[in-house]
Structures are given as C-alpha cells and as structure tokens.
CSV table of C-alpha atoms and ligand atoms in Angstrom, one decimal:
chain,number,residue,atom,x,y,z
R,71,UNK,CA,-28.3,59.3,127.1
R,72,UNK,CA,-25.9,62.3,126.1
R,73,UNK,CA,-26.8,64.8,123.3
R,74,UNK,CA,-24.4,62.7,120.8
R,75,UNK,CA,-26.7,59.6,121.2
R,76,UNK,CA,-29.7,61.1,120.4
R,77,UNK,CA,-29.1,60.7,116.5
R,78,UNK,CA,-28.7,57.0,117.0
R,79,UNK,CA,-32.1,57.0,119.5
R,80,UNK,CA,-34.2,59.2,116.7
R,81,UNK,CA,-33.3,55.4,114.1
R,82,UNK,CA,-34.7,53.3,116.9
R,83,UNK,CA,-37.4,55.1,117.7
R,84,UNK,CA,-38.3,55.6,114.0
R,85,UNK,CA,-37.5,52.1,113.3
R,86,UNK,CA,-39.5,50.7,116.6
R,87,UNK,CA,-42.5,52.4,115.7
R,88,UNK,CA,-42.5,51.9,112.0
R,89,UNK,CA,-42.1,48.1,112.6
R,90,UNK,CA,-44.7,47.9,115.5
R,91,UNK,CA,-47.1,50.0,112.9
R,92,UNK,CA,-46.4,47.7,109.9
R,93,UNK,CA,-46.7,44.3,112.8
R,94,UNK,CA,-50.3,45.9,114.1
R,95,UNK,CA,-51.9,47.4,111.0
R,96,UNK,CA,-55.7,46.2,110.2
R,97,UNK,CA,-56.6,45.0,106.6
R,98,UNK,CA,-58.6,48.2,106.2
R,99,UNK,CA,-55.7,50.6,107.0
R,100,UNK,CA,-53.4,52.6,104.6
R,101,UNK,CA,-49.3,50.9,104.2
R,102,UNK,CA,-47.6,52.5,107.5
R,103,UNK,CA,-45.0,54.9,106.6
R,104,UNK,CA,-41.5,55.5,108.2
R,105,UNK,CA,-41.5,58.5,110.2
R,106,UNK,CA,-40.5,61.5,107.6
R,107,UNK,CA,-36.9,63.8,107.8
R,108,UNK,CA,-39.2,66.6,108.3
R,109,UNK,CA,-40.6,65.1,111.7
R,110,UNK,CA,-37.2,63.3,112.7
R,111,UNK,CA,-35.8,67.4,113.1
R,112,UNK,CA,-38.7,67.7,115.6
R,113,UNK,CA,-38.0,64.6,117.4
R,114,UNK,CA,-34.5,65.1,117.9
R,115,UNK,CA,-34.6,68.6,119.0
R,116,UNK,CA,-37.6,68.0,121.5
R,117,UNK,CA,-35.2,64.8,122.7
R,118,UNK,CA,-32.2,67.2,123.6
R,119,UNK,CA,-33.8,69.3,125.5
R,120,UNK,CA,-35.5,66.9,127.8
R,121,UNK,CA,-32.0,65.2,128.0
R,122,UNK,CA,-30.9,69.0,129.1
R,123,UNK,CA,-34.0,69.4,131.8
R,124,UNK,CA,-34.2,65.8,132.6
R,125,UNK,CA,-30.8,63.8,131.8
R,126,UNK,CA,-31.2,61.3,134.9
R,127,UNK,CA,-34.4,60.2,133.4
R,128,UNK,CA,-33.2,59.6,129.8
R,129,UNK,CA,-30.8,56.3,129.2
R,130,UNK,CA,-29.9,54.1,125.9
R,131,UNK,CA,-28.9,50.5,126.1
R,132,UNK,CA,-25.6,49.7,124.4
R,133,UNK,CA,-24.2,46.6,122.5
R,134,UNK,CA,-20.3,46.7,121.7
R,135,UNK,CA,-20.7,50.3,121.9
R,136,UNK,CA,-24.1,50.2,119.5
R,137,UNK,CA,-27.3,51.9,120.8
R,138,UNK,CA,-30.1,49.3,121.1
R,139,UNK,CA,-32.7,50.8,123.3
R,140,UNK,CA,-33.5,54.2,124.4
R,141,UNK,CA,-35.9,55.9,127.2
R,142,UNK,CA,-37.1,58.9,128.0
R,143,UNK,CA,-38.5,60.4,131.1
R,144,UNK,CA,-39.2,63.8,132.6
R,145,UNK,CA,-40.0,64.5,136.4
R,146,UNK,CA,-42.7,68.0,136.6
R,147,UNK,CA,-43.2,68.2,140.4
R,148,UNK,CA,-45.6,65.7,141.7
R,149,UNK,CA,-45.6,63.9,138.1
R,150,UNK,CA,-42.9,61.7,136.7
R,151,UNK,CA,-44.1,61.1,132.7
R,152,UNK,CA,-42.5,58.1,130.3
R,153,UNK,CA,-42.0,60.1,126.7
R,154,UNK,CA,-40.4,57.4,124.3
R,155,UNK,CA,-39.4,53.6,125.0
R,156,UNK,CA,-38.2,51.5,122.2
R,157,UNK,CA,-35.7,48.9,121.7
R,158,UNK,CA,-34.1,47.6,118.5
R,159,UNK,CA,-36.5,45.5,116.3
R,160,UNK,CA,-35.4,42.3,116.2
R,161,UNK,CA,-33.9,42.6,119.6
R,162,UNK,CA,-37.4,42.8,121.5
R,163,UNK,CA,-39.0,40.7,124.0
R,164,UNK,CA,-35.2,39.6,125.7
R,165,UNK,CA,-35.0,42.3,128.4
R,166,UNK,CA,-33.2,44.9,127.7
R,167,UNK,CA,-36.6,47.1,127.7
R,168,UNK,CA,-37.1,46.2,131.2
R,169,UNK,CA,-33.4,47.2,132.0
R,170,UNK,CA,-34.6,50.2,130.4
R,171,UNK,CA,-37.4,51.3,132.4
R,172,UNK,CA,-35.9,50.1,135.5
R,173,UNK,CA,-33.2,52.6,135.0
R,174,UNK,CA,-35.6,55.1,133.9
R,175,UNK,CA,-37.7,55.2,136.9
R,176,UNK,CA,-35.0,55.8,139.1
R,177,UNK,CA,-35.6,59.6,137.7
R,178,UNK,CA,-39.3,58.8,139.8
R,179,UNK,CA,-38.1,58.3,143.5
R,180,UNK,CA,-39.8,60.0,145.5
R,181,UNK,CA,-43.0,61.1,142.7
R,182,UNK,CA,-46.4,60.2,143.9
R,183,UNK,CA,-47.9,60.3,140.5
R,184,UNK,CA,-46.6,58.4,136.9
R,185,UNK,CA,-48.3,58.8,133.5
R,186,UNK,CA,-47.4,57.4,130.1
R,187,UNK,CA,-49.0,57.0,126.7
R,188,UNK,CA,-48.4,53.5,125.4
R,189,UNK,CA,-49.0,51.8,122.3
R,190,UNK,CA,-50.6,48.9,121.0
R,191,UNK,CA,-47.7,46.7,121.2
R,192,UNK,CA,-48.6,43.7,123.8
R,193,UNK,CA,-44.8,44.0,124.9
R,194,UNK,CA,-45.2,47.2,126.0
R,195,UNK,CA,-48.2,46.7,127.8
R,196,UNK,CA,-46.6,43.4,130.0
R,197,UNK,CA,-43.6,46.2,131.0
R,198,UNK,CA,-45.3,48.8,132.3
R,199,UNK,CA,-48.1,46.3,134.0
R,200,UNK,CA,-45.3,44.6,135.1
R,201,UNK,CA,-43.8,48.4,136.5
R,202,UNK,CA,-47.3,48.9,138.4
R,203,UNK,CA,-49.3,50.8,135.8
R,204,UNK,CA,-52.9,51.1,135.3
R,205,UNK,CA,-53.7,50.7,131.7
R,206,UNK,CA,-56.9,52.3,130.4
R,207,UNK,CA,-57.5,52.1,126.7
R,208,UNK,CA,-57.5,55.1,124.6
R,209,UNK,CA,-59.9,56.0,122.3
R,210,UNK,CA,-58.9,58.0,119.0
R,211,UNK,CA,-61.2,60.4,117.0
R,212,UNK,CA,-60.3,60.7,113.3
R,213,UNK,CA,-61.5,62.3,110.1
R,214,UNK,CA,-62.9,65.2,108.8
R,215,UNK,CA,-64.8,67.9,110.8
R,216,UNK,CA,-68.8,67.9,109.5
R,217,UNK,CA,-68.2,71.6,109.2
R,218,UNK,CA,-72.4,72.1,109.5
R,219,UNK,CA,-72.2,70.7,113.2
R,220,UNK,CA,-69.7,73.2,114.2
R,221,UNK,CA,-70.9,75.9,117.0
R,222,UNK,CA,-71.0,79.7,117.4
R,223,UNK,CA,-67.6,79.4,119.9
R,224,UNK,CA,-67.6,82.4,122.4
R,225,UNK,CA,-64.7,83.1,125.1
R,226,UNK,CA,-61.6,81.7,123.5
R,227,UNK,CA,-58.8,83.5,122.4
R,228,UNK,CA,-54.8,82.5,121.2
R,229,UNK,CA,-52.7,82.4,123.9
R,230,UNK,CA,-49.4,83.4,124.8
R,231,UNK,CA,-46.3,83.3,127.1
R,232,UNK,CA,-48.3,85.6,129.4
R,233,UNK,CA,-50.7,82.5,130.0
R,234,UNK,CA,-48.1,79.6,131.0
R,235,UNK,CA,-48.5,80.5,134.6
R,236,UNK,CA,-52.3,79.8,135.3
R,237,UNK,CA,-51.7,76.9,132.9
R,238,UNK,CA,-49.3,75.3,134.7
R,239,UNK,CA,-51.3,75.6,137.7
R,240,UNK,CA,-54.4,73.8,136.0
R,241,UNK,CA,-51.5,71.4,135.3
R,242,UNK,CA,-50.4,70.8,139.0
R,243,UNK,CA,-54.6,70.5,139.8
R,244,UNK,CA,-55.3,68.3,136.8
R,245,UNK,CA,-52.2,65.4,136.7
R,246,UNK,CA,-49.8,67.0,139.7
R,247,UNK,CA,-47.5,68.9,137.5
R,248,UNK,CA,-47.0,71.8,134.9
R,249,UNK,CA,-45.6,71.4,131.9
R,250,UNK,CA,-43.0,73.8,132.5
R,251,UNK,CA,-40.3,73.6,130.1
R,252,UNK,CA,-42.4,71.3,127.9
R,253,UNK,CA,-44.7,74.0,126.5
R,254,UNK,CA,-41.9,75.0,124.1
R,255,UNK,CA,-41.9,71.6,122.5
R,256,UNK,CA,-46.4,71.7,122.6
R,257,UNK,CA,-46.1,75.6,120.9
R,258,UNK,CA,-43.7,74.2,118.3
R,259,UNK,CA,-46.1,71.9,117.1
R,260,UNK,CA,-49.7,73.7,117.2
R,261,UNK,CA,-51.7,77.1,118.5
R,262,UNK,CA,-52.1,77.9,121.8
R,263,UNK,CA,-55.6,78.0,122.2
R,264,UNK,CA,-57.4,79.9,125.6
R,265,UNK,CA,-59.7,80.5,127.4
R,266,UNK,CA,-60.5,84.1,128.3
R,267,UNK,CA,-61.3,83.4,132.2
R,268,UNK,CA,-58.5,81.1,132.6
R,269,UNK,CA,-60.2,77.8,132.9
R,270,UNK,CA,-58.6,76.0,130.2
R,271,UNK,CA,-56.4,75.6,127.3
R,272,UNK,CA,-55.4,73.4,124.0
R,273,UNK,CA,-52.4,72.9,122.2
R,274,UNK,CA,-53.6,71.7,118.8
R,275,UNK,CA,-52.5,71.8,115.1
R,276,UNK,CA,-54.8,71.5,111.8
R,277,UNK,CA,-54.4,67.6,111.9
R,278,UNK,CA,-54.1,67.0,115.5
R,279,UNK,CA,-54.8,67.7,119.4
R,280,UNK,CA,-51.8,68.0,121.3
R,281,UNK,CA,-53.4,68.7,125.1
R,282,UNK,CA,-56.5,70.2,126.0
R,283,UNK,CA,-56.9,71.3,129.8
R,284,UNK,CA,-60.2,72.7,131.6
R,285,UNK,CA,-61.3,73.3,135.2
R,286,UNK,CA,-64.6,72.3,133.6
R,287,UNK,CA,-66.6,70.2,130.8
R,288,UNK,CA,-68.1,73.3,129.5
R,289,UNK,CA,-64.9,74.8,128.9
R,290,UNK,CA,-63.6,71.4,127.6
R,291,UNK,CA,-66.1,71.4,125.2
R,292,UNK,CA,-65.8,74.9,123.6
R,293,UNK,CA,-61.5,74.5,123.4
R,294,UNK,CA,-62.5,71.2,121.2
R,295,UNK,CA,-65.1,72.5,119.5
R,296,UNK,CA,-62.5,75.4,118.5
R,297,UNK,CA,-59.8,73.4,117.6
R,298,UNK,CA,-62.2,71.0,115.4
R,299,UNK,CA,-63.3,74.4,113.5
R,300,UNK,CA,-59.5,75.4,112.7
R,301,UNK,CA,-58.8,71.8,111.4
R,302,UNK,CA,-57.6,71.0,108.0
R,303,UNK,CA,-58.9,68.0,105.7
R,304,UNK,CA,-58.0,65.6,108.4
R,305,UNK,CA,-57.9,65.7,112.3
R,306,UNK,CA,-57.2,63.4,115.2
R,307,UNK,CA,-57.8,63.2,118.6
R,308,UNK,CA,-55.8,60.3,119.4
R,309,UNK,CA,-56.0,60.1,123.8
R,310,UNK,CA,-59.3,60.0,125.1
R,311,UNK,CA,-59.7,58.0,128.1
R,312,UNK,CA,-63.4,56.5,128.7
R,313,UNK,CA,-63.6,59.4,131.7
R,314,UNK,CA,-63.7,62.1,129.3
R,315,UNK,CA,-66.5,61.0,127.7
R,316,UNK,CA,-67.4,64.5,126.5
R,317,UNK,CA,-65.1,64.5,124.0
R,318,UNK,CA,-66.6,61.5,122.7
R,319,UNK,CA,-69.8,63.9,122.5
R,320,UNK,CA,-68.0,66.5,120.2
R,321,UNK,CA,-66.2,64.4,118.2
R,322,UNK,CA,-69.3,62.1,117.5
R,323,UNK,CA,-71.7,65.2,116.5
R,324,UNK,CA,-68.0,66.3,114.5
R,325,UNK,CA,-68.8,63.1,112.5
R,326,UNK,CA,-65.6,61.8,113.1
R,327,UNK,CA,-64.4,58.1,113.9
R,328,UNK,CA,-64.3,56.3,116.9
R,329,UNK,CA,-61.7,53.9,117.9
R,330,UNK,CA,-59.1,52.4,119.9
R,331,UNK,CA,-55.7,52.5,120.3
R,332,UNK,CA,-53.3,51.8,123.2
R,333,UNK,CA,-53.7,53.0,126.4
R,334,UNK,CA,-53.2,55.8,129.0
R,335,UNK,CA,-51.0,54.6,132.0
R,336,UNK,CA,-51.7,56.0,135.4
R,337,UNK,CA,-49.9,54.6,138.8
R,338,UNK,CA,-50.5,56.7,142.2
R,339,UNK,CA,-54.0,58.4,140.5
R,340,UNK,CA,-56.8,58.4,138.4
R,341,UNK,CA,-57.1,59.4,134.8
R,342,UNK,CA,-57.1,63.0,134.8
R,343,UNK,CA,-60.5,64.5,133.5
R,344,UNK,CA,-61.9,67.4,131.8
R,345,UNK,CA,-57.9,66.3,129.8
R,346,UNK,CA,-56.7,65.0,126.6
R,347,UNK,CA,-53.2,63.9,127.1
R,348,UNK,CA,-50.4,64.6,124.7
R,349,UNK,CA,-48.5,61.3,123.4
R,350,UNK,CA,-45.5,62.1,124.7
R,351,UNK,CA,-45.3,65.0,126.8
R,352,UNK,CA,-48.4,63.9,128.5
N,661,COA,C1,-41.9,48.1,124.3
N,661,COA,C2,-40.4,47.8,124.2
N,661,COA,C3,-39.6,49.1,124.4
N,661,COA,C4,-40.1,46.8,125.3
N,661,COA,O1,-38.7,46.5,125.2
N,661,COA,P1,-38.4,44.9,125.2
N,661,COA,O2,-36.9,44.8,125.2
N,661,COA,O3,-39.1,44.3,124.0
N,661,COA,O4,-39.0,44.5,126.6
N,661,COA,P2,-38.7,43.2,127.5
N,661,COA,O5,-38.1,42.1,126.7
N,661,COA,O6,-38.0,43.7,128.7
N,661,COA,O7,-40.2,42.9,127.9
N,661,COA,C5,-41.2,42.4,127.0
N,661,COA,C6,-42.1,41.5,127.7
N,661,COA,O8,-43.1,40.9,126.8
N,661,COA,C7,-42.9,39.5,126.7
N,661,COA,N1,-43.2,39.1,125.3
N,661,COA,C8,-42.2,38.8,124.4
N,661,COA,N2,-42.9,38.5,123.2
N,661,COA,C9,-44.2,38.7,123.4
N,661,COA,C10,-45.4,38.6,122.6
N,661,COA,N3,-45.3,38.2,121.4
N,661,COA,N4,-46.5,38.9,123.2
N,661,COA,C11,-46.7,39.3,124.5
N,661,COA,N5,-45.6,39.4,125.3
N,661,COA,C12,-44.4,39.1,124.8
N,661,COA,C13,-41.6,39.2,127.2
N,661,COA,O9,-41.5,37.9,127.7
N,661,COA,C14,-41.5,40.3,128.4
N,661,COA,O10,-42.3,39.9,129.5
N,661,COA,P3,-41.7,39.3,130.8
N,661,COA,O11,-40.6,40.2,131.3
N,661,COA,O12,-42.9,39.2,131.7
N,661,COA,O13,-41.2,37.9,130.4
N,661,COA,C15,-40.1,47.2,122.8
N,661,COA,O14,-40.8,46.0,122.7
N,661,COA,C16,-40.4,48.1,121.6
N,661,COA,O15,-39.6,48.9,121.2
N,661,COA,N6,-41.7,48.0,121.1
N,661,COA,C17,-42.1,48.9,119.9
N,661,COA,C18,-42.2,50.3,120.3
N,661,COA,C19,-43.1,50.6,121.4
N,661,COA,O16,-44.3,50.2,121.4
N,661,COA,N7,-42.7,51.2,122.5
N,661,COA,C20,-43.5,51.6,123.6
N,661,COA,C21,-44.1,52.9,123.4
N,661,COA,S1,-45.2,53.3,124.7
C-alpha cells in the first residue's frame, strides 16, 4: 500500500463493512449505515500514518490495476496487531483475503505475540483460524449510563504527553508492546483519562471506549466508572473479553446492554486482563 492507494482502501473498507453490517444485522437492530465523510477523514489519515511507521505491514490486492483488497498491520516490539482486513464485496470467499494476510504477516517474523479484533463475519473468522489465532468472543456494552449508579470517582485525572512513557510500559507488561506512535490516532478520537499513581489509563469519547489499561481491577474499575460518567446519551464498550469480567460488573450496575460481537484474536498469549482493547489499534 502507498499513500495514493489509501483513498481507494478507505471505499473498500467502507464498503466491506457496510455490506458485512447490512448481511449480519438482527431483526431488532436499526438499518446499518455507510460509514459517514466525517469518519472516512479519520480513517484515511490514521491509514497513512501506519503506512508511514509500518509500510511492510500494509498491502492492497490489485485487479487490472483496480484495488480489491487491503490490509493493515503494525509491529510495536513484542506485538504484531492486524488493524483493517477487507476485500471487495462480491469478490469474497475466493482468496485473495488469504493472499492478503499471508503477505501481511510477513511484517510479524520474528514477533512472539499477534492480536486482532475481528468481526462477525464467519469468513474472517476461518482466515485468521486458519493463520493460528485464538478466537475469544467479545462482549459489547451499550446504552445509556443509569446516571444514579455512578460512583464518587477519586484519583483520576486527564492526562497528557507527559504520561505516554509509563503508559507504554503498562503496554509492553499488559499485550508486549506500547502503543507508541498509535496514541496520536487514540487522542484524536477521545480524552486521555489517568490515573494519578500511574497504574492505568483510558482513551474514551462520549459514545465510546477506545482502550482502558490498569496494573489492577481496582484501577480498571474507577478509569470505567469515569469514562461512563463523562458519556453522552449513548455509550459503548464494544471489546470485552470473558477474562475481564469486571467490566461486565460496571457496565451491568451502569444498566447497560450485554452482548456479543466478534471476537478478540490472540496467537503466542493470553487475552490480556485488567484491558479493553481498541478495534483497531488494539
Ligand atoms: C474477511 C475478508 C477480508 C476475507 O477475505 P476473503 O477474500 O473473503 O477471504 P478468503 O476467500 O481468502 O477466505 C475466506 C474463507 O471463508 C470460506 N468461506 C467462503 N464463504 C463462506 C461462508 N459463507 N461461510 C463460511 N466460510 C466461507 C472460504 O472458503 C475461505 O476458507 P478456506 O480458505 O478455508 O476455503 C473478507 O471476507 C471481508 O472483507 N469481509 C468483510 C469485512 C471483514 O469482516 N473484515 C475482517 C475484519 S476483522
């Protein structure tokens, strides 16, 4: 992938995920929506910088000079993380996704540990079983924050650049890597949310968790509990992974909504816990 495809991969992944929404969406669930201009900017900016930091681990399939498929991949020390995988609808399930990830990996020679985020698409799930994976389903929280449950919250504050170095440190402890030159991307979509003695942070927005990152469960708790209290009308937790089950706890006395929704990947370690993965970044 150069900077000049990245356009081209923005359509498919937009296109990819729209189609896999509309394919996958339960009678009870609102008409999926096409991912918005507004969050296409977003998506393409994050995309060329991780083709700046990580270009060996980003690739696009081509067809007479057309863009079918794209990956993406970034390598943070110990950690090699799948961020986006989509191929062309109507040009799924013939292998060019597997082409994809095979080159893709390549970026992971050498890396002990692999995460990724995947969806609910069964296609998705055979690849990245197929590429050694452990899948373990996600659960998602959603709704609106029971605003009476909400705690007196001591011992946080915002955070700022000053921070990034004992995070990325909890990073390297927590999934073997920092996030490095990712936090830009994580700051650009939420608060940096701290804890005063260093033993944890969360990225979230008003209508969503980013990553949330503790030495501990009681510190895990409170950075939720905090981000819950600075929601909006709606909020969404969308990577829990069965071993944090203390999120569950918060999000349950929150009064939001459990459910499921793909999985969290792992090959070379365990799900990492007190964490709440980003989507992407992880
Ligand atoms: C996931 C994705 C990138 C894979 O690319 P692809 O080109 O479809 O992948 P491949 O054809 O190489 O592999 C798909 C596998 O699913 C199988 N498959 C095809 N149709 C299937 C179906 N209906 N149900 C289950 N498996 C199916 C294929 O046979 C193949 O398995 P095999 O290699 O063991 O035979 C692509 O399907 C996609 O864009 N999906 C929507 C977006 C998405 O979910 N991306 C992943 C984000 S984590």
């Amino acid at each position: 992938m150069t900077p000049a495809d990245v356009p081209a991969a923005e359509e498919i992944s937009a296109d990819a995920f729209h189609a896999l929404d509309v394919r996958l969406r339960a009678a009870a669930e609102p008409e999926p929506v096409r991912r918005p201009p507004s969050r296409s900017e977003a998506w393409i900016a994050r995309t060329e910088r991780l083709v700046a930091t990580d270009g060996r681990g980003c690739w696009v399939a081509e067809d007479a000079g057309t863009v079918v498929g794209i990956v993406t991949s970034i390598r943070r020390e110990r950690v090699w993380c799948l961020v986006t995988f989509a191929v062309r609808p109507g040009l799924q399930g013939g292998g060019i996704g597997a082409r994809l990830l095979d080159a893709a990996q390549r970026h992971a020679d050498g890396c002990p540990r692999a995460m990724l985020s995947a969806s609910a698409d069964p296609l998705a799930a055979r690849r990245y079983h197929a590429a050694g994976f452990a899948l373990h389903p996600q659960l998602r929280l959603t709704g609106t924050v029971d605003r009476r449950a909400l705690p007196v919250v001591t011992g946080l504050r915002e955070g700022s650049g000053d921070d990034l170095g004992w995070m990325d440190d909890l990073d390297r402890t927590l999934r073997g890597g920092p996030h490095g030159p990712d936090h830009t991307a994580l700051a650009a979509d939420g608060t940096l949310l701290v804890a005063d003695d260093h033993s944890g942070y969360a990225y979230a927005s008003e209508s969503r968790l980013a990553v949330l990152a503790a030495r501990d469960e009681q510190t895990a708790r409170r950075l939720l509990w905090e981000c819950l209290a600075r929601s909006g009308e709606s909020f969404q937790a969308a990577h829990v992974t069965a071993t944090n089950a203390w999120a569950v706890d918060v999000g349950l006395a929150a009064r939001l909504e459990l459910g499921t929704r793909g999985y969290l990947g792992v090959r070379g370690m365990a799900p990492p816990a007190p964490y709440l993965h980003d989507g992407a970044l992880l």
